[in-house]
Amino acid sequence: MTLSNGRQYLAIPGPSVMPDAVLQAMHQAAPNIYEGALPEMVATLIPDLRYVARTSGQVAIYIANGHGVWEAALANTVAPGEKVLVPACGRFAYGWADMAEGMGIEADILDHGIKTPIDPERVRAALAADKNHEIKAVLAVHVDTSSSVRSEIAPLRAVLDELGHPALLMADCIASLGCDRFEMDAWGVDVMITGSQKGLMTPPGLGFVFFNDRADAVRKSMPRVSRYWDWSPRANPEVFYQYFDGTAPTHHLFGLRAALDMIKSEGIEAIWQRHESLARAIWAACDVWADGGPLTLNIADPVNRSHAVTAARLGAPNGSRLREWTDKNGGVTLGIGLGMSEPDDPNGTGFFRFGHMGHVNAHMILGMLGVVEAGLGALEIPHGQGGVSAAASVISQSVQT
Ligand SMILES: *Cc1c(COP(=O)(O)O)cnc(C)c1O
C-alpha cells in the first residue's frame, strides 16, 4: 500500500516545480526562428530579467546550465594565468573555483566550512595582502545550495571599495534569484549569474550572465574571449541569431516568458516575502522536531539561512531513509545531502535538504512537512511532537500581517 499517487512534489533544490502555465506555454509547434512572434517575444524577456535581478545592466543568455554560466562569466573577464578569490561555504563555491582552474585561472580559496556565511573580514585580509592587484575577481556564491547558507553580498562591495581594490565582484545567484532578496545594482555586484531551473521555474537549460559597465570594460580589455562565450553579441544582438549564437532554445523561451509573467504579476518583493514565510514555517517545524530527537538544521542562525533550500541532519543513515520513505509513501521527493559528509558517514546519508524554491505555496509546504512528520514517525526516528502545527502557526501569522 502506498499513499504517493496524486500530484508529486519534487522538493529538491533544483530543478524546481514547473508551473502549469510554464508547461502549457511550451506545448506548441516549432516556431519560425527568423522572424515573427518568437524574435519579438525574446526582446520582451530582457527588461523582465533585469527586473528580477534588480539591475539596469546588461544580460546575456546561454543555452547552458549553471556550470555553463560559471564558465561564461569567467571567460569574459579573467584570462588564463590570472587569479580569482573564492570565499567558500559549500560545494558550489568549490565547483566555481574548479571551473576557473580548468580554464587556467588560479583560484585562491578561503574555506569557511559548511556552517557559516562568507566573512567579509577574511575577504578583506586576502584582498589587502594582494598589493599588486593580481586578484581579478571575487567569486561569491549568494546561497550555497549544498549547505543552504546565505551570505551577505553588499559587505564584499564595501570591502573592495574601502581598499580601492579593482577586482570585479561576481555573485552566483543560481539558487537564490527569485527566492531570496537580491539587489544587483544596489549591492554593487559587477557580474551575476543564474539559471532557469530554480527560482525562475523553467526547465534546466538556460543560463544568464548579468553584467554592468565596469565588467563590460574589463571584457573589452581582454586579449581574447572565446567566440561562443562572448557576452557582447548576445547582449547587443544586431540580428536575432546572435542572442544565442545559433538556433534559439525556442521552447525554453516560451516557458521563461510564462514564468516571468507570473513573477511580474506577483511582484518580486512579494515573492521574497512568500519564500521567507514558507522557509520560516519549515524551520518552525524543524525546531519542534529537534526538541527530543536528532534532527538539526545545518545553519544555526536563521539570519544566515537561505529562503530557498534548507539542509538538515538526522544522522546516518536516517537522512536517506527519510527521503526514501517520503518519496515512496508520500509523493514528496526531498533533496540529498549534497557535499555533506562526516567521518563516519562519507556519503552523507545522514543529511537531506528541503527544496522550497519558486512555485511553492502554503499547502505544498504544509503537505511536505506533514509527510516528513509521518516519515519520522513511521521510521521511529525520535522527534518532538507538533512540528506541523508550529509550521501552520507561522503561516497563520504571516498571512495576518
Ligand atoms: C544549482 C546550482 C549550481 C549548478 O547549476 P547546474 O545547472 O546544475 O550546473 C551552481 N551554483 C548554485 C548556487 C546552484 O544552486
Coordinates of C-alpha atoms and ligand atoms in Angstrom, one line a residue:
M1 CA 0.0 0.0 0.0
T2 CA 1.3 3.5 -0.9
L3 CA -0.1 6.9 -0.5
S4 CA 2.1 8.5 -3.1
N5 CA -0.3 8.6 -6.0
G6 CA -1.6 12.0 -6.8
R7 CA 0.5 15.1 -7.7
Q8 CA 4.1 14.6 -6.7
Y9 CA 6.1 17.4 -5.0
L10 CA 9.6 17.5 -6.3
A11 CA 11.0 19.2 -3.1
I12 CA 14.7 19.1 -4.2
P13 CA 16.6 22.3 -4.6
G14 CA 16.5 22.4 -8.4
P15 CA 15.2 21.6 -10.8
S16 CA 12.2 23.1 -9.1
V17 CA 8.5 22.6 -9.6
M18 CA 7.3 23.9 -13.0
P19 CA 4.0 25.8 -13.0
D20 CA 1.3 24.5 -15.3
A21 CA 1.4 27.9 -17.1
V22 CA 5.1 27.3 -18.0
L23 CA 4.4 23.7 -19.2
Q24 CA 1.4 24.9 -21.3
A25 CA 3.4 27.7 -22.8
M26 CA 6.0 25.2 -24.0
H27 CA 3.3 22.9 -25.6
Q28 CA 3.3 24.3 -29.0
A29 CA 4.6 23.7 -32.5
A30 CA 8.1 24.7 -33.6
P31 CA 8.2 28.4 -34.3
N32 CA 10.0 30.3 -37.1
I33 CA 13.3 31.4 -35.7
Y34 CA 14.0 34.0 -38.4
E35 CA 11.1 36.4 -38.0
G36 CA 7.7 36.9 -36.4
A37 CA 6.4 36.2 -32.9
L38 CA 9.5 34.5 -31.4
P39 CA 12.1 37.2 -32.1
E40 CA 9.6 39.8 -30.9
M41 CA 8.9 37.8 -27.7
V42 CA 12.6 37.3 -26.9
A43 CA 13.1 41.1 -26.8
T44 CA 10.5 41.4 -24.1
L45 CA 12.4 38.9 -21.9
I46 CA 15.3 41.3 -21.3
P47 CA 13.6 44.1 -19.3
D48 CA 11.8 41.5 -17.2
L49 CA 15.1 39.6 -16.4
R50 CA 16.6 42.9 -15.4
Y51 CA 13.6 43.5 -13.1
V52 CA 14.1 40.2 -11.4
A53 CA 17.8 40.9 -10.9
R54 CA 17.3 44.5 -9.8
T55 CA 19.7 45.9 -12.4
S56 CA 19.8 48.3 -15.2
G57 CA 22.8 46.4 -16.6
Q58 CA 23.0 44.0 -19.5
V59 CA 22.2 40.4 -19.7
A60 CA 23.5 37.6 -22.0
I61 CA 21.5 34.3 -22.3
Y62 CA 23.2 31.0 -22.9
I63 CA 21.9 27.5 -23.8
A64 CA 23.6 26.1 -20.7
N65 CA 23.1 25.0 -17.1
G66 CA 24.7 26.7 -14.1
H67 CA 28.1 25.2 -14.8
G68 CA 28.0 26.8 -18.3
V69 CA 27.5 30.3 -16.9
W70 CA 30.2 29.8 -14.3
E71 CA 32.5 29.4 -17.3
A72 CA 30.8 32.2 -19.3
A73 CA 31.3 34.8 -16.6
L74 CA 35.0 34.0 -16.3
A75 CA 35.6 33.6 -20.0
N76 CA 34.6 37.3 -20.5
T77 CA 36.6 38.8 -17.6
V78 CA 39.5 36.7 -16.4
A79 CA 42.4 35.5 -18.6
P80 CA 44.3 32.2 -18.2
G81 CA 47.1 32.8 -15.7
E82 CA 45.2 35.4 -13.8
K83 CA 43.8 34.9 -10.3
V84 CA 40.4 34.9 -8.6
L85 CA 39.4 34.8 -4.9
V86 CA 36.8 32.3 -3.8
P87 CA 35.3 32.5 -0.3
A88 CA 33.8 29.1 0.0
C89 CA 30.8 28.0 2.2
G90 CA 29.8 24.8 0.5
R91 CA 30.2 22.6 -2.5
F92 CA 29.1 25.1 -5.2
A93 CA 31.9 27.6 -4.4
Y94 CA 34.3 24.8 -4.9
G95 CA 32.6 24.0 -8.1
W96 CA 33.1 27.5 -9.4
A97 CA 36.7 27.5 -8.3
D98 CA 37.3 24.2 -10.1
M99 CA 35.7 25.7 -13.2
A100 CA 38.2 28.6 -13.0
E101 CA 41.1 26.2 -12.6
G102 CA 40.0 24.2 -15.6
M103 CA 40.3 27.5 -17.6
G104 CA 43.9 28.0 -16.4
I105 CA 42.8 30.6 -13.8
E106 CA 44.4 30.4 -10.4
A107 CA 41.7 30.1 -7.7
D108 CA 42.6 31.2 -4.1
I109 CA 40.0 29.5 -1.9
L110 CA 39.1 30.9 1.5
D111 CA 37.5 27.8 3.1
H112 CA 34.7 28.7 5.6
G113 CA 33.5 25.2 6.2
I114 CA 29.8 24.5 5.6
K115 CA 28.1 26.1 8.6
T116 CA 28.8 29.8 8.3
P117 CA 28.4 32.5 5.7
I118 CA 31.2 34.4 4.0
D119 CA 33.2 36.5 6.5
P120 CA 33.9 39.9 4.8
E121 CA 36.9 40.4 7.2
R122 CA 38.6 37.3 5.7
V123 CA 38.0 38.6 2.3
R124 CA 39.3 42.0 3.3
A125 CA 42.5 40.4 4.7
A126 CA 43.1 38.4 1.4
L127 CA 42.5 41.5 -0.7
A128 CA 44.6 43.7 1.4
A129 CA 47.5 41.3 1.1
D130 CA 47.1 41.4 -2.7
K131 CA 49.2 44.6 -3.1
N132 CA 49.8 44.1 -6.9
H133 CA 46.1 43.6 -7.6
E134 CA 46.6 40.1 -9.0
I135 CA 43.1 39.1 -8.0
K136 CA 40.8 39.9 -10.8
A137 CA 37.5 38.9 -9.3
V138 CA 35.9 37.8 -6.1
L139 CA 33.6 34.8 -6.8
A140 CA 30.8 34.8 -4.1
V141 CA 28.0 32.2 -4.0
H142 CA 25.0 34.0 -2.7
V143 CA 23.2 30.9 -1.5
D144 CA 25.3 27.8 -1.4
T145 CA 22.7 25.1 -2.2
S146 CA 24.6 22.3 -0.6
S147 CA 24.9 23.9 2.9
S148 CA 21.9 26.2 2.5
V149 CA 23.9 29.1 3.9
R150 CA 23.2 32.6 2.5
S151 CA 26.0 35.1 2.5
E152 CA 25.7 38.9 2.5
I153 CA 27.0 40.3 -0.8
A154 CA 26.9 44.1 -0.2
P155 CA 29.6 44.0 2.5
L156 CA 32.0 42.5 0.0
R157 CA 31.5 45.5 -2.2
A158 CA 32.2 47.7 0.8
V159 CA 35.5 45.9 1.4
L160 CA 36.6 46.2 -2.2
D161 CA 35.7 49.9 -2.2
E162 CA 37.4 50.6 1.1
L163 CA 40.6 49.0 -0.1
G164 CA 40.4 50.6 -3.6
H165 CA 40.8 47.1 -5.0
P166 CA 39.7 46.8 -8.6
A167 CA 38.7 43.2 -8.6
L168 CA 35.2 42.5 -10.0
L169 CA 32.5 41.3 -7.6
M170 CA 30.7 38.3 -9.1
A171 CA 27.8 36.6 -7.5
D172 CA 26.3 33.1 -8.2
C173 CA 22.6 33.5 -7.7
I174 CA 21.6 30.2 -9.3
A175 CA 19.8 29.1 -6.2
S176 CA 18.7 32.5 -4.8
L177 CA 17.4 34.6 -7.7
G178 CA 13.6 34.9 -7.5
C179 CA 13.6 33.4 -3.9
D180 CA 15.9 35.4 -1.6
R181 CA 16.3 39.2 -1.8
F182 CA 19.0 40.1 -4.3
E183 CA 19.8 43.6 -5.5
M184 CA 22.4 43.6 -8.2
D185 CA 22.9 47.3 -8.6
A186 CA 22.3 48.4 -5.0
W187 CA 24.7 45.8 -3.7
G188 CA 27.4 46.8 -6.2
V189 CA 27.6 43.4 -8.0
D190 CA 29.5 43.6 -11.3
V191 CA 28.6 40.2 -12.7
M192 CA 25.7 37.9 -11.6
I193 CA 24.9 34.5 -12.9
T194 CA 21.8 32.4 -12.7
G195 CA 20.0 29.5 -14.3
S196 CA 16.4 28.8 -15.4
Q197 CA 15.6 25.8 -13.3
K198 CA 15.4 27.1 -9.7
G199 CA 13.6 30.4 -8.8
L200 CA 12.8 31.0 -12.4
M201 CA 10.6 27.9 -12.5
T202 CA 11.6 26.9 -16.1
P203 CA 13.3 23.6 -17.2
P204 CA 17.1 23.4 -16.8
G205 CA 18.9 24.6 -19.9
L206 CA 19.1 28.4 -19.9
G207 CA 21.9 30.3 -18.2
F208 CA 22.1 34.0 -17.7
V209 CA 25.0 36.3 -17.1
F210 CA 24.2 39.9 -16.0
F211 CA 26.9 42.4 -16.1
N212 CA 27.5 46.1 -15.5
D213 CA 29.6 48.7 -17.3
R214 CA 32.7 48.0 -15.1
A215 CA 32.6 44.3 -16.0
D216 CA 32.0 45.2 -19.7
A217 CA 35.0 47.5 -19.7
V218 CA 37.1 44.5 -18.4
R219 CA 35.6 42.4 -21.1
K220 CA 36.7 45.0 -23.7
S221 CA 40.3 44.9 -22.4
M222 CA 40.6 41.1 -22.7
P223 CA 43.1 40.0 -25.3
R224 CA 40.7 37.3 -26.4
V225 CA 37.3 35.9 -25.5
S226 CA 36.2 32.6 -27.0
R227 CA 33.5 33.3 -29.6
Y228 CA 30.8 31.1 -28.1
W229 CA 31.0 32.5 -24.6
D230 CA 31.5 36.1 -25.6
W231 CA 28.7 38.1 -24.0
S232 CA 28.9 41.2 -26.3
P233 CA 26.9 40.0 -29.3
R234 CA 24.4 38.1 -27.1
A235 CA 23.6 41.2 -25.0
N236 CA 23.6 43.5 -28.1
P237 CA 22.5 41.4 -31.0
E238 CA 22.4 43.0 -34.4
V239 CA 20.5 40.1 -35.8
F240 CA 18.3 37.6 -33.9
Y241 CA 20.6 34.6 -34.0
Q242 CA 23.3 36.5 -32.1
Y243 CA 21.2 36.3 -28.9
F244 CA 22.1 32.6 -28.8
D245 CA 24.9 32.3 -31.3
G246 CA 22.8 29.9 -33.3
T247 CA 19.4 28.4 -33.1
A248 CA 17.3 29.8 -30.2
P249 CA 16.2 27.5 -27.4
T250 CA 12.7 28.1 -28.6
H251 CA 10.6 26.2 -26.1
H252 CA 12.6 27.2 -23.1
L253 CA 12.0 30.7 -24.1
F254 CA 8.2 30.2 -24.2
G255 CA 8.4 28.7 -20.8
L256 CA 10.6 31.5 -19.5
R257 CA 8.1 34.1 -20.9
A258 CA 5.3 32.5 -18.9
A259 CA 7.4 32.3 -15.7
L260 CA 8.4 36.0 -16.0
D261 CA 4.7 36.9 -16.4
M262 CA 4.0 35.1 -13.2
I263 CA 6.9 36.8 -11.4
K264 CA 5.8 40.2 -12.6
S265 CA 2.2 39.8 -11.6
E266 CA 3.1 38.6 -8.1
G267 CA 5.9 41.2 -7.8
I268 CA 9.5 40.5 -6.7
E269 CA 9.1 41.9 -3.2
A270 CA 6.0 39.7 -2.6
I271 CA 7.9 36.7 -3.9
W272 CA 10.7 37.3 -1.5
Q273 CA 8.2 37.6 1.4
R274 CA 6.5 34.4 0.3
H275 CA 9.7 32.5 0.3
E276 CA 10.7 33.9 3.7
S277 CA 7.3 33.0 5.3
L278 CA 7.4 29.5 3.9
A279 CA 11.0 29.0 5.0
R280 CA 10.1 30.1 8.5
A281 CA 7.3 27.6 8.5
I282 CA 9.8 24.8 7.7
W283 CA 12.3 25.9 10.3
A284 CA 9.5 26.1 12.9
A285 CA 8.6 22.5 12.3
C286 CA 12.2 21.5 12.4
D287 CA 12.7 23.3 15.7
V288 CA 9.9 21.3 17.3
W289 CA 11.1 18.0 15.8
A290 CA 14.6 18.8 17.0
D291 CA 13.4 19.1 20.6
G292 CA 13.6 15.5 21.6
G293 CA 15.4 13.9 18.6
P294 CA 18.5 14.0 16.5
L295 CA 17.3 16.5 13.8
T296 CA 19.4 19.7 13.5
L297 CA 19.4 22.3 10.8
N298 CA 22.8 22.8 9.2
I299 CA 22.8 26.6 9.6
A300 CA 22.1 27.6 13.2
D301 CA 21.3 31.3 12.8
P302 CA 18.2 32.0 10.8
V303 CA 19.7 35.2 9.6
N304 CA 22.2 33.1 7.6
R305 CA 19.7 30.7 6.2
S306 CA 18.6 30.6 2.6
H307 CA 14.8 31.1 1.9
A308 CA 15.0 28.6 -1.0
V309 CA 16.7 25.5 0.4
T310 CA 17.2 24.1 3.9
A311 CA 19.8 21.5 4.7
A312 CA 19.2 19.3 7.7
R313 CA 21.0 16.5 9.5
L314 CA 19.3 13.4 11.1
G315 CA 22.4 11.2 11.5
A316 CA 23.4 8.3 9.2
P317 CA 21.6 6.6 7.6
N318 CA 18.4 8.3 8.6
G319 CA 18.6 11.2 6.1
S320 CA 18.5 8.7 3.3
R321 CA 15.9 6.5 5.0
L322 CA 13.6 9.5 5.4
R323 CA 14.0 10.6 1.8
E324 CA 13.2 7.1 0.6
W325 CA 10.1 6.9 2.9
T326 CA 8.6 10.3 1.8
D327 CA 9.2 9.5 -1.9
K328 CA 7.7 6.1 -1.8
N329 CA 4.9 6.7 0.6
G330 CA 4.0 10.4 0.4
G331 CA 4.7 11.7 -3.1
V332 CA 7.4 14.1 -1.7
T333 CA 10.9 13.9 -3.1
L334 CA 13.4 15.5 -0.7
G335 CA 16.9 16.6 -1.7
I336 CA 20.0 14.5 -1.0
G337 CA 22.7 15.8 1.4
L338 CA 25.0 17.1 -1.3
G339 CA 28.5 17.8 -0.3
M340 CA 27.8 16.9 3.3
S341 CA 29.6 14.1 5.0
E342 CA 31.0 13.2 8.3
P343 CA 33.9 10.9 9.2
D344 CA 31.6 8.0 9.9
D345 CA 29.2 8.9 7.1
P346 CA 31.3 9.6 3.9
N347 CA 28.3 9.5 1.6
G348 CA 26.2 12.0 3.6
T349 CA 23.4 9.6 4.3
G350 CA 22.7 11.4 7.5
F351 CA 21.6 14.6 5.7
F352 CA 18.8 15.7 3.5
R353 CA 17.6 19.0 2.1
F354 CA 14.2 20.6 1.7
G355 CA 13.9 22.4 -1.6
H356 CA 11.4 25.3 -1.3
M357 CA 12.2 27.5 -4.3
G358 CA 10.0 29.0 -7.0
H359 CA 6.5 27.7 -7.5
V360 CA 5.7 26.8 -3.9
N361 CA 2.8 27.8 -1.6
A362 CA 1.5 27.1 1.9
H363 CA -0.3 23.9 1.1
M364 CA 2.7 22.4 -0.6
I365 CA 5.0 23.3 2.3
L366 CA 2.5 22.1 4.9
G367 CA 1.9 18.9 2.9
M368 CA 5.6 18.3 2.6
L369 CA 6.1 18.8 6.4
G370 CA 3.2 16.6 7.2
V371 CA 4.7 13.8 5.1
V372 CA 8.1 14.3 6.7
E373 CA 6.4 14.1 10.2
A374 CA 4.7 10.9 9.1
G375 CA 8.0 9.5 7.9
L376 CA 9.8 10.4 11.2
G377 CA 7.0 8.5 13.0
A378 CA 7.0 5.5 10.7
L379 CA 10.8 5.1 10.8
E380 CA 10.7 5.6 14.6
I381 CA 13.2 8.4 14.5
P382 CA 12.7 10.3 17.7
H383 CA 11.3 13.8 17.3
G384 CA 9.3 16.4 19.2
Q385 CA 5.6 16.4 18.7
G386 CA 3.7 19.2 16.9
G387 CA 6.0 20.3 14.1
V388 CA 3.3 20.7 11.5
S389 CA 1.2 22.7 14.0
A390 CA 4.1 25.0 14.6
A391 CA 4.5 25.5 10.8
A392 CA 0.8 26.2 10.5
S393 CA 1.0 28.9 13.1
V394 CA 3.8 30.6 11.2
I395 CA 1.7 30.5 8.1
S396 CA -1.4 31.9 10.0
Q397 CA 0.7 34.8 11.4
S398 CA 2.4 35.5 8.1
V399 CA -0.9 35.9 6.3
Q400 CA -2.4 38.1 9.0
T401 CA 0.5 40.6 9.0
Ligands
LIG1 C1 22.3 24.5 -8.9 C2 23.5 25.4 -8.7 C3 24.6 25.4 -9.5 C4 24.8 24.5 -10.6 O1 23.8 24.6 -11.6 P1 23.7 23.4 -12.7 O2 22.6 23.9 -13.6 O3 23.5 22.1 -12.0 O4 25.0 23.4 -13.5 C5 25.6 26.3 -9.2 N1 25.5 27.1 -8.2 C6 24.5 27.1 -7.3 C7 24.4 28.0 -6.2 C8 23.4 26.2 -7.5 O5 22.4 26.2 -6.7

